[in-house]
Every structure is written in C-alpha cells, then in structure tokens.
Amino acid sequence: MPTQDLPELSQGHVAFAKLMAAIETGEYQPGDRLREVEVAERLSLSRTPVREALRKLEAENIIEHRPRIGAVIRTLGQTEVVELYEMRLVLERTAAEMAAKHSSEAEIDGMAALNDELAKAVDAPSQAAAINQKFHRAIYLAARNRFLLESARAMNNALLLLGPTTLADAARIKTVVQQHGQIIDAIGAGDIDGAGAAAEAHLQTSLRYRLGVMRA
C-alpha cells in the first residue's frame, strides 16, 4: 500500500521509521537540527506525522529541544559514551554467553556469513556498519531471551547518537572481523566463559577506538 494511502496514525509510524533509518545511515548526524518542514519535504510526508515522529524521538531521548533552535539530535559527551559502552559490554557479554548455551548450527553459520560479508565491505563504511549491526543482533537472537533483546533495542537507540561509524578503514575492519571470529568460535564450541570473554574484549577494543576518534 502506498505511504499516502495509510491512515494518519500509520503515517506517524512511517515518519518515525524513516527518520530512524536516516539517522542510522548518517543522513542526519548528532548535532543536526531537525526542522519540521524540511523533514516533511525530505520524507515526502505531511507535517502532522513528522511532528508525531519528532515527539517520539524526543520521548526516546534521541533528540532534544533547544531554546531558539528547536529539535536537535543529541550529541553524547565522552562520559556518556563510556557509560553507554559499559552497559553495552554487560548486555553483549551476557548475550554471547547465552548464545553459547542456546544457539543452533544454522545461527552460528549465519553469524559466520555476516562476518564474511563484513570482511568484504572495506570500501563501504555504511554497508559495513549495517552488516555489523546485523551480526550483533544475530547474537542477541541466538541468546533466546526476549528481555535481553528488548534491553538491546533500547540501547541501540543510544548507539545512534555515537555519530559516524568507525568502520571506515581496512585495518579497523580487519580487527573487528578477527574479534567477531573469536566470538563465533567460542559460541560454536559451547564455551560460555570464552564467548563472554571474547565479547568483552571486542567491546573494550571498540570503546578505545571510539574514544580515540572523539579525541582526534
């Protein structure tokens, strides 16, 4: 069904989904101002659903309203980035450990296939970032815990505020692919402690790299 034929409530959901996708792909960056009229024109929607989407983004702490400026995508400071990665470390270590208990061979093969795709995305940072997100989601799904998955969904909203992907050079992707491989091997072997340790090491490396980019 064409977007313009959807009821107004669904139009709000469409506007929210499109805005989230635009933030995920870097079309909108942290610090960017979201003008209602401009967003409506870009998304080919009326202003009412866009206004609804902006309210939802604010409720989910993705945007903030600044005096005399309006809606702006939040920018995380170094302290918030560290706190976010600390929480991500806890969740992803748990997810890897639970995946080592519950994952099927098909799920492990799927993780390996995604990691192979990531290794080939050297010259496509946006594609690499999307594949990386799918890889980590695959681990959460293999953990077989709906509450853990919901916690990850809420955290992923905050991850959108980190800004441009760090997967922009061959050396960085090589490191990530290698560490992903260690996680996959441990999950495939049913090594609960090893999977958790590999996930933690991966997140620690990611945090150090992210902070280095912020200081540059």
PDB file of C-alpha atoms in Angstrom:
ATOM      1  CA  MET A   1       0.000   0.000   0.000  1.00  0.00           C
ATOM      2  CA  PRO A   2       1.440   3.428  -0.906  1.00  0.00           C
ATOM      3  CA  THR A   3       2.534   5.603   2.004  1.00  0.00           C
ATOM      4  CA  GLN A   4      -0.009   8.318   1.166  1.00  0.00           C
ATOM      5  CA  ASP A   5      -2.876   5.795   1.476  1.00  0.00           C
ATOM      6  CA  LEU A   6      -2.028   4.838   5.062  1.00  0.00           C
ATOM      7  CA  PRO A   7      -4.106   6.243   7.927  1.00  0.00           C
ATOM      8  CA  GLU A   8      -2.671   9.195   9.849  1.00  0.00           C
ATOM      9  CA  LEU A   9      -1.554   7.067  12.809  1.00  0.00           C
ATOM     10  CA  SER A  10       0.380   4.764  10.485  1.00  0.00           C
ATOM     11  CA  GLN A  11       1.838   7.824   8.768  1.00  0.00           C
ATOM     12  CA  GLY A  12       3.367   8.751  12.131  1.00  0.00           C
ATOM     13  CA  HIS A  13       4.957   5.323  12.385  1.00  0.00           C
ATOM     14  CA  VAL A  14       6.219   5.654   8.812  1.00  0.00           C
ATOM     15  CA  ALA A  15       7.732   9.054   9.609  1.00  0.00           C
ATOM     16  CA  PHE A  16       9.402   7.679  12.739  1.00  0.00           C
ATOM     17  CA  ALA A  17      10.816   4.673  10.867  1.00  0.00           C
ATOM     18  CA  LYS A  18      12.143   6.868   8.064  1.00  0.00           C
ATOM     19  CA  LEU A  19      13.748   9.293  10.494  1.00  0.00           C
ATOM     20  CA  MET A  20      15.383   6.444  12.424  1.00  0.00           C
ATOM     21  CA  ALA A  21      16.710   4.990   9.166  1.00  0.00           C
ATOM     22  CA  ALA A  22      18.071   8.390   8.140  1.00  0.00           C
ATOM     23  CA  ILE A  23      19.908   8.683  11.463  1.00  0.00           C
ATOM     24  CA  GLU A  24      21.222   5.114  11.215  1.00  0.00           C
ATOM     25  CA  THR A  25      22.640   5.713   7.738  1.00  0.00           C
ATOM     26  CA  GLY A  26      24.183   9.048   8.716  1.00  0.00           C
ATOM     27  CA  GLU A  27      21.856  11.177   6.588  1.00  0.00           C
ATOM     28  CA  TYR A  28      21.173  13.017   9.827  1.00  0.00           C
ATOM     29  CA  GLN A  29      24.055  13.311  12.310  1.00  0.00           C
ATOM     30  CA  PRO A  30      24.236  14.085  16.044  1.00  0.00           C
ATOM     31  CA  GLY A  31      24.029  17.850  16.426  1.00  0.00           C
ATOM     32  CA  ASP A  32      21.873  18.303  13.305  1.00  0.00           C
ATOM     33  CA  ARG A  33      18.755  20.406  13.605  1.00  0.00           C
ATOM     34  CA  LEU A  34      15.525  18.698  12.525  1.00  0.00           C
ATOM     35  CA  ARG A  35      13.227  21.326  11.035  1.00  0.00           C
ATOM     36  CA  GLU A  36       9.691  20.017  10.761  1.00  0.00           C
ATOM     37  CA  VAL A  37       9.069  21.480   7.284  1.00  0.00           C
ATOM     38  CA  GLU A  38      12.407  20.315   5.867  1.00  0.00           C
ATOM     39  CA  VAL A  39      11.991  16.802   7.289  1.00  0.00           C
ATOM     40  CA  ALA A  40       8.445  16.568   5.900  1.00  0.00           C
ATOM     41  CA  GLU A  41       9.652  17.562   2.430  1.00  0.00           C
ATOM     42  CA  ARG A  42      12.586  15.145   2.520  1.00  0.00           C
ATOM     43  CA  LEU A  43      10.417  12.227   3.647  1.00  0.00           C
ATOM     44  CA  SER A  44       7.529  13.166   1.338  1.00  0.00           C
ATOM     45  CA  LEU A  45       5.092  13.309   4.232  1.00  0.00           C
ATOM     46  CA  SER A  46       2.814  15.918   5.730  1.00  0.00           C
ATOM     47  CA  ARG A  47       3.898  17.872   8.805  1.00  0.00           C
ATOM     48  CA  THR A  48       1.456  16.175  11.211  1.00  0.00           C
ATOM     49  CA  PRO A  49       3.078  12.684  11.153  1.00  0.00           C
ATOM     50  CA  VAL A  50       6.527  14.280  11.191  1.00  0.00           C
ATOM     51  CA  ARG A  51       5.559  16.223  14.311  1.00  0.00           C
ATOM     52  CA  GLU A  52       4.381  12.954  15.874  1.00  0.00           C
ATOM     53  CA  ALA A  53       7.658  11.249  14.935  1.00  0.00           C
ATOM     54  CA  LEU A  54       9.702  14.081  16.457  1.00  0.00           C
ATOM     55  CA  ARG A  55       7.752  13.783  19.712  1.00  0.00           C
ATOM     56  CA  LYS A  56       8.501  10.060  19.806  1.00  0.00           C
ATOM     57  CA  LEU A  57      12.193  10.660  19.112  1.00  0.00           C
ATOM     58  CA  GLU A  58      12.251  13.130  21.984  1.00  0.00           C
ATOM     59  CA  ALA A  59      10.482  10.641  24.285  1.00  0.00           C
ATOM     60  CA  GLU A  60      13.159   8.072  23.409  1.00  0.00           C
ATOM     61  CA  ASN A  61      15.882  10.631  24.229  1.00  0.00           C
ATOM     62  CA  ILE A  62      17.255  10.719  20.688  1.00  0.00           C
ATOM     63  CA  ILE A  63      16.513  14.392  20.109  1.00  0.00           C
ATOM     64  CA  GLU A  64      16.260  17.380  22.425  1.00  0.00           C
ATOM     65  CA  HIS A  65      14.621  20.781  22.104  1.00  0.00           C
ATOM     66  CA  ARG A  66      16.956  23.749  22.494  1.00  0.00           C
ATOM     67  CA  PRO A  67      15.761  27.332  23.061  1.00  0.00           C
ATOM     68  CA  ARG A  68      15.561  29.376  19.849  1.00  0.00           C
ATOM     69  CA  ILE A  69      16.854  26.402  17.838  1.00  0.00           C
ATOM     70  CA  GLY A  70      14.259  23.637  18.070  1.00  0.00           C
ATOM     71  CA  ALA A  71      14.704  19.893  17.694  1.00  0.00           C
ATOM     72  CA  VAL A  72      18.334  18.744  17.581  1.00  0.00           C
ATOM     73  CA  ILE A  73      19.761  15.229  17.506  1.00  0.00           C
ATOM     74  CA  ARG A  74      21.562  14.692  20.799  1.00  0.00           C
ATOM     75  CA  THR A  75      25.347  14.525  20.921  1.00  0.00           C
ATOM     76  CA  LEU A  76      26.991  12.281  23.517  1.00  0.00           C
ATOM     77  CA  GLY A  77      29.932  13.522  25.549  1.00  0.00           C
ATOM     78  CA  GLN A  78      32.879  11.299  26.460  1.00  0.00           C
ATOM     79  CA  THR A  79      31.418  10.376  29.854  1.00  0.00           C
ATOM     80  CA  GLU A  80      28.135   9.301  28.270  1.00  0.00           C
ATOM     81  CA  VAL A  81      29.978   7.285  25.622  1.00  0.00           C
ATOM     82  CA  VAL A  82      31.919   5.412  28.318  1.00  0.00           C
ATOM     83  CA  GLU A  83      28.721   4.766  30.271  1.00  0.00           C
ATOM     84  CA  LEU A  84      26.985   3.527  27.130  1.00  0.00           C
ATOM     85  CA  TYR A  85      29.791   1.119  26.308  1.00  0.00           C
ATOM     86  CA  GLU A  86      29.860  -0.131  29.898  1.00  0.00           C
ATOM     87  CA  MET A  87      26.186  -1.030  29.587  1.00  0.00           C
ATOM     88  CA  ARG A  88      26.684  -2.485  26.124  1.00  0.00           C
ATOM     89  CA  LEU A  89      29.535  -4.613  27.458  1.00  0.00           C
ATOM     90  CA  VAL A  90      27.290  -6.089  30.147  1.00  0.00           C
ATOM     91  CA  LEU A  91      24.500  -6.879  27.690  1.00  0.00           C
ATOM     92  CA  GLU A  92      26.694  -8.253  24.909  1.00  0.00           C
ATOM     93  CA  ARG A  93      28.768 -10.403  27.236  1.00  0.00           C
ATOM     94  CA  THR A  94      25.523 -11.872  28.571  1.00  0.00           C
ATOM     95  CA  ALA A  95      24.158 -12.349  25.054  1.00  0.00           C
ATOM     96  CA  ALA A  96      27.302 -14.174  23.909  1.00  0.00           C
ATOM     97  CA  GLU A  97      27.264 -16.419  26.970  1.00  0.00           C
ATOM     98  CA  MET A  98      23.600 -17.301  26.455  1.00  0.00           C
ATOM     99  CA  ALA A  99      24.154 -17.821  22.720  1.00  0.00           C
ATOM    100  CA  ALA A 100      26.863 -20.340  23.622  1.00  0.00           C
ATOM    101  CA  LYS A 101      24.149 -22.234  25.523  1.00  0.00           C
ATOM    102  CA  HIS A 102      21.278 -21.979  23.076  1.00  0.00           C
ATOM    103  CA  SER A 103      22.415 -21.210  19.521  1.00  0.00           C
ATOM    104  CA  SER A 104      21.805 -23.620  16.648  1.00  0.00           C
ATOM    105  CA  GLU A 105      24.296 -24.559  13.945  1.00  0.00           C
ATOM    106  CA  ALA A 106      22.267 -22.531  11.453  1.00  0.00           C
ATOM    107  CA  GLU A 107      22.539 -19.436  13.638  1.00  0.00           C
ATOM    108  CA  ILE A 108      26.286 -19.877  14.013  1.00  0.00           C
ATOM    109  CA  ASP A 109      26.605 -20.309  10.246  1.00  0.00           C
ATOM    110  CA  GLY A 110      24.598 -17.104   9.836  1.00  0.00           C
ATOM    111  CA  MET A 111      26.983 -15.204  12.111  1.00  0.00           C
ATOM    112  CA  ALA A 112      29.948 -16.525  10.144  1.00  0.00           C
ATOM    113  CA  ALA A 113      28.330 -15.489   6.845  1.00  0.00           C
ATOM    114  CA  LEU A 114      27.731 -11.963   8.141  1.00  0.00           C
ATOM    115  CA  ASN A 115      31.325 -11.753   9.317  1.00  0.00           C
ATOM    116  CA  ASP A 116      32.499 -12.804   5.852  1.00  0.00           C
ATOM    117  CA  GLU A 117      30.324 -10.050   4.339  1.00  0.00           C
ATOM    118  CA  LEU A 118      31.838  -7.534   6.728  1.00  0.00           C
ATOM    119  CA  ALA A 119      35.353  -8.523   5.670  1.00  0.00           C
ATOM    120  CA  LYS A 120      34.453  -7.653   2.066  1.00  0.00           C
ATOM    121  CA  ALA A 121      32.900  -4.253   2.887  1.00  0.00           C
ATOM    122  CA  VAL A 122      36.258  -2.478   3.184  1.00  0.00           C
ATOM    123  CA  ASP A 123      35.360   0.420   0.901  1.00  0.00           C
ATOM    124  CA  ALA A 124      31.747   0.820   2.044  1.00  0.00           C
ATOM    125  CA  PRO A 125      31.560   2.188   5.617  1.00  0.00           C
ATOM    126  CA  SER A 126      27.748   2.474   5.678  1.00  0.00           C
ATOM    127  CA  GLN A 127      27.364  -1.085   4.423  1.00  0.00           C
ATOM    128  CA  ALA A 128      29.952  -2.301   6.928  1.00  0.00           C
ATOM    129  CA  ALA A 129      28.069  -0.601   9.767  1.00  0.00           C
ATOM    130  CA  ALA A 130      24.774  -2.193   8.694  1.00  0.00           C
ATOM    131  CA  ILE A 131      26.356  -5.659   8.499  1.00  0.00           C
ATOM    132  CA  ASN A 132      27.980  -5.144  11.893  1.00  0.00           C
ATOM    133  CA  GLN A 133      24.583  -4.297  13.412  1.00  0.00           C
ATOM    134  CA  LYS A 134      23.087  -7.460  11.896  1.00  0.00           C
ATOM    135  CA  PHE A 135      25.943  -9.519  13.336  1.00  0.00           C
ATOM    136  CA  HIS A 136      25.412  -8.285  16.868  1.00  0.00           C
ATOM    137  CA  ARG A 137      21.653  -8.674  16.570  1.00  0.00           C
ATOM    138  CA  ALA A 138      22.210 -12.284  15.470  1.00  0.00           C
ATOM    139  CA  ILE A 139      23.993 -12.946  18.766  1.00  0.00           C
ATOM    140  CA  TYR A 140      21.108 -11.446  20.741  1.00  0.00           C
ATOM    141  CA  LEU A 141      18.581 -13.535  18.817  1.00  0.00           C
ATOM    142  CA  ALA A 142      20.628 -16.687  19.430  1.00  0.00           C
ATOM    143  CA  ALA A 143      20.583 -15.945  23.166  1.00  0.00           C
ATOM    144  CA  ARG A 144      16.860 -16.850  23.226  1.00  0.00           C
ATOM    145  CA  ASN A 145      15.870 -14.224  25.795  1.00  0.00           C
ATOM    146  CA  ARG A 146      13.187 -11.686  24.889  1.00  0.00           C
ATOM    147  CA  PHE A 147      14.018  -9.410  27.829  1.00  0.00           C
ATOM    148  CA  LEU A 148      17.669  -9.246  26.842  1.00  0.00           C
ATOM    149  CA  LEU A 149      16.600  -8.469  23.271  1.00  0.00           C
ATOM    150  CA  GLU A 150      14.355  -5.643  24.458  1.00  0.00           C
ATOM    151  CA  SER A 151      17.173  -4.186  26.554  1.00  0.00           C
ATOM    152  CA  ALA A 152      19.397  -4.277  23.475  1.00  0.00           C
ATOM    153  CA  ARG A 153      16.744  -2.466  21.416  1.00  0.00           C
ATOM    154  CA  ALA A 154      16.620   0.387  23.910  1.00  0.00           C
ATOM    155  CA  MET A 155      20.417   0.582  23.991  1.00  0.00           C
ATOM    156  CA  ASN A 156      20.638   0.624  20.203  1.00  0.00           C
ATOM    157  CA  ASN A 157      18.704   3.893  20.156  1.00  0.00           C
ATOM    158  CA  ALA A 158      21.515   5.438  22.182  1.00  0.00           C
ATOM    159  CA  LEU A 159      24.120   3.925  19.858  1.00  0.00           C
ATOM    160  CA  LEU A 160      22.642   6.014  17.040  1.00  0.00           C
ATOM    161  CA  LEU A 161      23.970   9.075  18.863  1.00  0.00           C
ATOM    162  CA  LEU A 162      27.599   7.983  18.539  1.00  0.00           C
ATOM    163  CA  GLY A 163      27.897   9.584  15.118  1.00  0.00           C
ATOM    164  CA  PRO A 164      29.726   8.241  12.041  1.00  0.00           C
ATOM    165  CA  THR A 165      30.768   4.599  12.004  1.00  0.00           C
ATOM    166  CA  THR A 166      34.323   3.721  12.991  1.00  0.00           C
ATOM    167  CA  LEU A 167      34.355   1.013  10.304  1.00  0.00           C
ATOM    168  CA  ALA A 168      35.905   3.356   7.780  1.00  0.00           C
ATOM    169  CA  ASP A 169      39.289   1.753   7.128  1.00  0.00           C
ATOM    170  CA  ALA A 170      40.656  -1.681   6.278  1.00  0.00           C
ATOM    171  CA  ALA A 171      42.740  -2.053   9.458  1.00  0.00           C
ATOM    172  CA  ARG A 172      39.741  -1.394  11.709  1.00  0.00           C
ATOM    173  CA  ILE A 173      37.529  -3.833   9.808  1.00  0.00           C
ATOM    174  CA  LYS A 174      40.252  -6.488   9.935  1.00  0.00           C
ATOM    175  CA  THR A 175      40.399  -6.181  13.739  1.00  0.00           C
ATOM    176  CA  VAL A 176      36.616  -6.343  14.080  1.00  0.00           C
ATOM    177  CA  VAL A 177      36.332  -9.376  11.797  1.00  0.00           C
ATOM    178  CA  GLN A 178      39.057 -11.168  13.753  1.00  0.00           C
ATOM    179  CA  GLN A 179      37.368 -10.474  17.085  1.00  0.00           C
ATOM    180  CA  HIS A 180      33.972 -11.483  15.696  1.00  0.00           C
ATOM    181  CA  GLY A 181      35.588 -14.747  14.628  1.00  0.00           C
ATOM    182  CA  GLN A 182      36.748 -15.399  18.180  1.00  0.00           C
ATOM    183  CA  ILE A 183      33.214 -14.816  19.468  1.00  0.00           C
ATOM    184  CA  ILE A 184      31.758 -17.147  16.829  1.00  0.00           C
ATOM    185  CA  ASP A 185      34.294 -19.883  17.608  1.00  0.00           C
ATOM    186  CA  ALA A 186      33.506 -19.755  21.325  1.00  0.00           C
ATOM    187  CA  ILE A 187      29.746 -19.764  20.748  1.00  0.00           C
ATOM    188  CA  GLY A 188      30.073 -22.660  18.306  1.00  0.00           C
ATOM    189  CA  ALA A 189      32.111 -24.627  20.827  1.00  0.00           C
ATOM    190  CA  GLY A 190      29.553 -24.022  23.569  1.00  0.00           C
ATOM    191  CA  ASP A 191      32.266 -22.254  25.553  1.00  0.00           C
ATOM    192  CA  ILE A 192      30.183 -19.971  27.765  1.00  0.00           C
ATOM    193  CA  ASP A 193      33.071 -18.267  29.566  1.00  0.00           C
ATOM    194  CA  GLY A 194      35.101 -17.970  26.376  1.00  0.00           C
ATOM    195  CA  ALA A 195      32.205 -16.395  24.466  1.00  0.00           C
ATOM    196  CA  GLY A 196      31.647 -13.850  27.211  1.00  0.00           C
ATOM    197  CA  ALA A 197      35.351 -13.022  27.424  1.00  0.00           C
ATOM    198  CA  ALA A 198      35.631 -12.630  23.637  1.00  0.00           C
ATOM    199  CA  ALA A 199      32.607 -10.318  23.549  1.00  0.00           C
ATOM    200  CA  GLU A 200      34.031  -8.222  26.385  1.00  0.00           C
ATOM    201  CA  ALA A 201      37.430  -7.928  24.694  1.00  0.00           C
ATOM    202  CA  HIS A 202      35.709  -6.845  21.485  1.00  0.00           C
ATOM    203  CA  LEU A 203      33.705  -4.121  23.236  1.00  0.00           C
ATOM    204  CA  GLN A 204      36.769  -2.854  25.110  1.00  0.00           C
ATOM    205  CA  THR A 205      38.627  -2.503  21.814  1.00  0.00           C
ATOM    206  CA  SER A 206      35.632  -0.729  20.254  1.00  0.00           C
ATOM    207  CA  LEU A 207      35.460   1.718  23.146  1.00  0.00           C
ATOM    208  CA  ARG A 208      39.170   2.560  22.914  1.00  0.00           C
ATOM    209  CA  TYR A 209      38.832   3.154  19.184  1.00  0.00           C
ATOM    210  CA  ARG A 210      35.703   5.295  19.605  1.00  0.00           C
ATOM    211  CA  LEU A 211      37.358   7.473  22.247  1.00  0.00           C
ATOM    212  CA  GLY A 212      40.395   7.853  20.025  1.00  0.00           C
ATOM    213  CA  VAL A 213      38.180   9.105  17.189  1.00  0.00           C
ATOM    214  CA  MET A 214      36.494  11.567  19.549  1.00  0.00           C
ATOM    215  CA  ARG A 215      39.872  12.967  20.662  1.00  0.00           C
ATOM    216  CA  ALA A 216      41.175  13.312  17.096  1.00  0.00           C
TER     217      ALA A 216
END
